């Protein structure tokens, strides 16, 4: 997680905590927002990992093809 993502998540948590303290009816909205925020962060992490794996596999395939052509 990058620093900006962590700061956004902390900001969301702070807003939801203040909503829950001042208005009990907002607790369901806060939990839905928190769940959605965590889901979005997890999706972001998964997509960045998939991109890194794809890039690494492309490098491996490229080097193995070069080795075969060199022989």
JSON list of C-alpha atoms in Angstrom, two decimals:
[
{"chain": "A", "resi": 1, "resn": "UNK", "atom": "CA", "xyz": [0.00, 0.00, 0.00]},
{"chain": "A", "resi": 2, "resn": "UNK", "atom": "CA", "xyz": [1.36, 3.37, -0.91]},
{"chain": "A", "resi": 3, "resn": "UNK", "atom": "CA", "xyz": [1.41, 6.26, 1.50]},
{"chain": "A", "resi": 4, "resn": "UNK", "atom": "CA", "xyz": [-1.45, 8.08, -0.24]},
{"chain": "A", "resi": 5, "resn": "UNK", "atom": "CA", "xyz": [-3.66, 4.98, -0.09]},
{"chain": "A", "resi": 6, "resn": "UNK", "atom": "CA", "xyz": [-3.00, 4.65, 3.64]},
{"chain": "A", "resi": 7, "resn": "UNK", "atom": "CA", "xyz": [-3.75, 8.32, 4.18]},
{"chain": "A", "resi": 8, "resn": "UNK", "atom": "CA", "xyz": [-7.03, 7.98, 2.28]},
{"chain": "A", "resi": 9, "resn": "UNK", "atom": "CA", "xyz": [-8.03, 4.95, 4.35]},
{"chain": "A", "resi": 10, "resn": "UNK", "atom": "CA", "xyz": [-7.17, 6.73, 7.61]},
{"chain": "A", "resi": 11, "resn": "UNK", "atom": "CA", "xyz": [-9.22, 9.73, 6.46]},
{"chain": "A", "resi": 12, "resn": "UNK", "atom": "CA", "xyz": [-12.20, 7.52, 5.66]},
{"chain": "A", "resi": 13, "resn": "UNK", "atom": "CA", "xyz": [-11.92, 5.80, 9.04]},
{"chain": "A", "resi": 14, "resn": "UNK", "atom": "CA", "xyz": [-11.74, 9.15, 10.85]},
{"chain": "A", "resi": 15, "resn": "UNK", "atom": "CA", "xyz": [-14.84, 10.48, 9.05]},
{"chain": "A", "resi": 16, "resn": "UNK", "atom": "CA", "xyz": [-16.79, 7.31, 9.79]},
{"chain": "A", "resi": 17, "resn": "UNK", "atom": "CA", "xyz": [-15.77, 7.34, 13.44]},
{"chain": "A", "resi": 18, "resn": "UNK", "atom": "CA", "xyz": [-16.96, 10.92, 13.82]},
{"chain": "A", "resi": 19, "resn": "UNK", "atom": "CA", "xyz": [-20.24, 10.06, 12.06]},
{"chain": "A", "resi": 20, "resn": "UNK", "atom": "CA", "xyz": [-20.80, 7.11, 14.40]},
{"chain": "A", "resi": 21, "resn": "UNK", "atom": "CA", "xyz": [-20.10, 9.21, 17.48]},
{"chain": "A", "resi": 22, "resn": "UNK", "atom": "CA", "xyz": [-22.45, 12.04, 16.53]},
{"chain": "A", "resi": 23, "resn": "UNK", "atom": "CA", "xyz": [-25.24, 10.18, 14.75]},
{"chain": "A", "resi": 24, "resn": "UNK", "atom": "CA", "xyz": [-26.14, 6.57, 15.57]},
{"chain": "A", "resi": 25, "resn": "UNK", "atom": "CA", "xyz": [-28.23, 6.23, 12.40]},
{"chain": "A", "resi": 26, "resn": "UNK", "atom": "CA", "xyz": [-25.09, 6.64, 10.29]},
{"chain": "A", "resi": 27, "resn": "UNK", "atom": "CA", "xyz": [-23.48, 3.47, 11.63]},
{"chain": "A", "resi": 28, "resn": "UNK", "atom": "CA", "xyz": [-24.79, 1.26, 8.80]},
{"chain": "A", "resi": 29, "resn": "UNK", "atom": "CA", "xyz": [-23.68, 3.77, 6.18]},
{"chain": "A", "resi": 30, "resn": "UNK", "atom": "CA", "xyz": [-20.29, 3.93, 7.86]},
{"chain": "A", "resi": 31, "resn": "UNK", "atom": "CA", "xyz": [-19.84, 0.16, 7.82]},
{"chain": "A", "resi": 32, "resn": "UNK", "atom": "CA", "xyz": [-20.88, -0.07, 4.17]},
{"chain": "A", "resi": 33, "resn": "UNK", "atom": "CA", "xyz": [-18.45, 2.72, 3.29]},
{"chain": "A", "resi": 34, "resn": "UNK", "atom": "CA", "xyz": [-15.67, 1.08, 5.27]},
{"chain": "A", "resi": 35, "resn": "UNK", "atom": "CA", "xyz": [-16.30, -2.28, 3.62]},
{"chain": "A", "resi": 36, "resn": "UNK", "atom": "CA", "xyz": [-16.33, -0.68, 0.18]},
{"chain": "A", "resi": 37, "resn": "UNK", "atom": "CA", "xyz": [-13.11, 1.21, 0.93]},
{"chain": "A", "resi": 38, "resn": "UNK", "atom": "CA", "xyz": [-11.33, -1.93, 2.12]},
{"chain": "A", "resi": 39, "resn": "UNK", "atom": "CA", "xyz": [-12.60, -3.85, -0.93]},
{"chain": "A", "resi": 40, "resn": "UNK", "atom": "CA", "xyz": [-11.28, -1.14, -3.26]},
{"chain": "A", "resi": 41, "resn": "UNK", "atom": "CA", "xyz": [-7.89, -1.17, -1.52]},
{"chain": "A", "resi": 42, "resn": "UNK", "atom": "CA", "xyz": [-7.68, -4.97, -1.80]},
{"chain": "A", "resi": 43, "resn": "UNK", "atom": "CA", "xyz": [-8.61, -4.80, -5.49]},
{"chain": "A", "resi": 44, "resn": "UNK", "atom": "CA", "xyz": [-5.90, -2.21, -6.04]},
{"chain": "A", "resi": 45, "resn": "UNK", "atom": "CA", "xyz": [-3.32, -4.43, -4.34]},
{"chain": "A", "resi": 46, "resn": "UNK", "atom": "CA", "xyz": [-4.40, -7.50, -6.33]},
{"chain": "A", "resi": 47, "resn": "UNK", "atom": "CA", "xyz": [-4.27, -5.64, -9.66]},
{"chain": "A", "resi": 48, "resn": "UNK", "atom": "CA", "xyz": [-0.81, -4.23, -8.92]},
{"chain": "A", "resi": 49, "resn": "UNK", "atom": "CA", "xyz": [0.42, -7.72, -7.98]},
{"chain": "A", "resi": 50, "resn": "UNK", "atom": "CA", "xyz": [-1.05, -9.16, -11.18]},
{"chain": "A", "resi": 51, "resn": "UNK", "atom": "CA", "xyz": [0.68, -6.47, -13.24]},
{"chain": "A", "resi": 52, "resn": "UNK", "atom": "CA", "xyz": [4.01, -7.19, -11.53]},
{"chain": "A", "resi": 53, "resn": "UNK", "atom": "CA", "xyz": [3.64, -10.94, -12.11]},
{"chain": "A", "resi": 54, "resn": "UNK", "atom": "CA", "xyz": [2.71, -10.37, -15.75]},
{"chain": "A", "resi": 55, "resn": "UNK", "atom": "CA", "xyz": [5.74, -8.12, -16.28]},
{"chain": "A", "resi": 56, "resn": "UNK", "atom": "CA", "xyz": [8.02, -10.68, -14.65]},
{"chain": "A", "resi": 57, "resn": "UNK", "atom": "CA", "xyz": [6.62, -13.53, -16.76]},
{"chain": "A", "resi": 58, "resn": "UNK", "atom": "CA", "xyz": [7.07, -11.47, -19.92]},
{"chain": "A", "resi": 59, "resn": "UNK", "atom": "CA", "xyz": [10.72, -10.89, -18.99]},
{"chain": "A", "resi": 60, "resn": "UNK", "atom": "CA", "xyz": [11.24, -14.61, -18.34]},
{"chain": "A", "resi": 61, "resn": "UNK", "atom": "CA", "xyz": [9.64, -15.57, -21.66]},
{"chain": "A", "resi": 62, "resn": "UNK", "atom": "CA", "xyz": [11.75, -12.96, -23.45]},
{"chain": "A", "resi": 63, "resn": "UNK", "atom": "CA", "xyz": [15.01, -14.21, -21.93]},
{"chain": "A", "resi": 64, "resn": "UNK", "atom": "CA", "xyz": [14.18, -17.86, -22.59]},
{"chain": "A", "resi": 65, "resn": "UNK", "atom": "CA", "xyz": [13.43, -17.06, -26.25]},
{"chain": "A", "resi": 66, "resn": "UNK", "atom": "CA", "xyz": [16.73, -15.19, -26.52]},
{"chain": "A", "resi": 67, "resn": "UNK", "atom": "CA", "xyz": [18.58, -18.18, -25.03]},
{"chain": "A", "resi": 68, "resn": "UNK", "atom": "CA", "xyz": [16.94, -20.55, -27.52]},
{"chain": "A", "resi": 69, "resn": "UNK", "atom": "CA", "xyz": [17.78, -18.27, -30.45]},
{"chain": "A", "resi": 70, "resn": "UNK", "atom": "CA", "xyz": [21.36, -17.91, -29.26]},
{"chain": "A", "resi": 71, "resn": "UNK", "atom": "CA", "xyz": [21.99, -21.66, -29.21]}
]
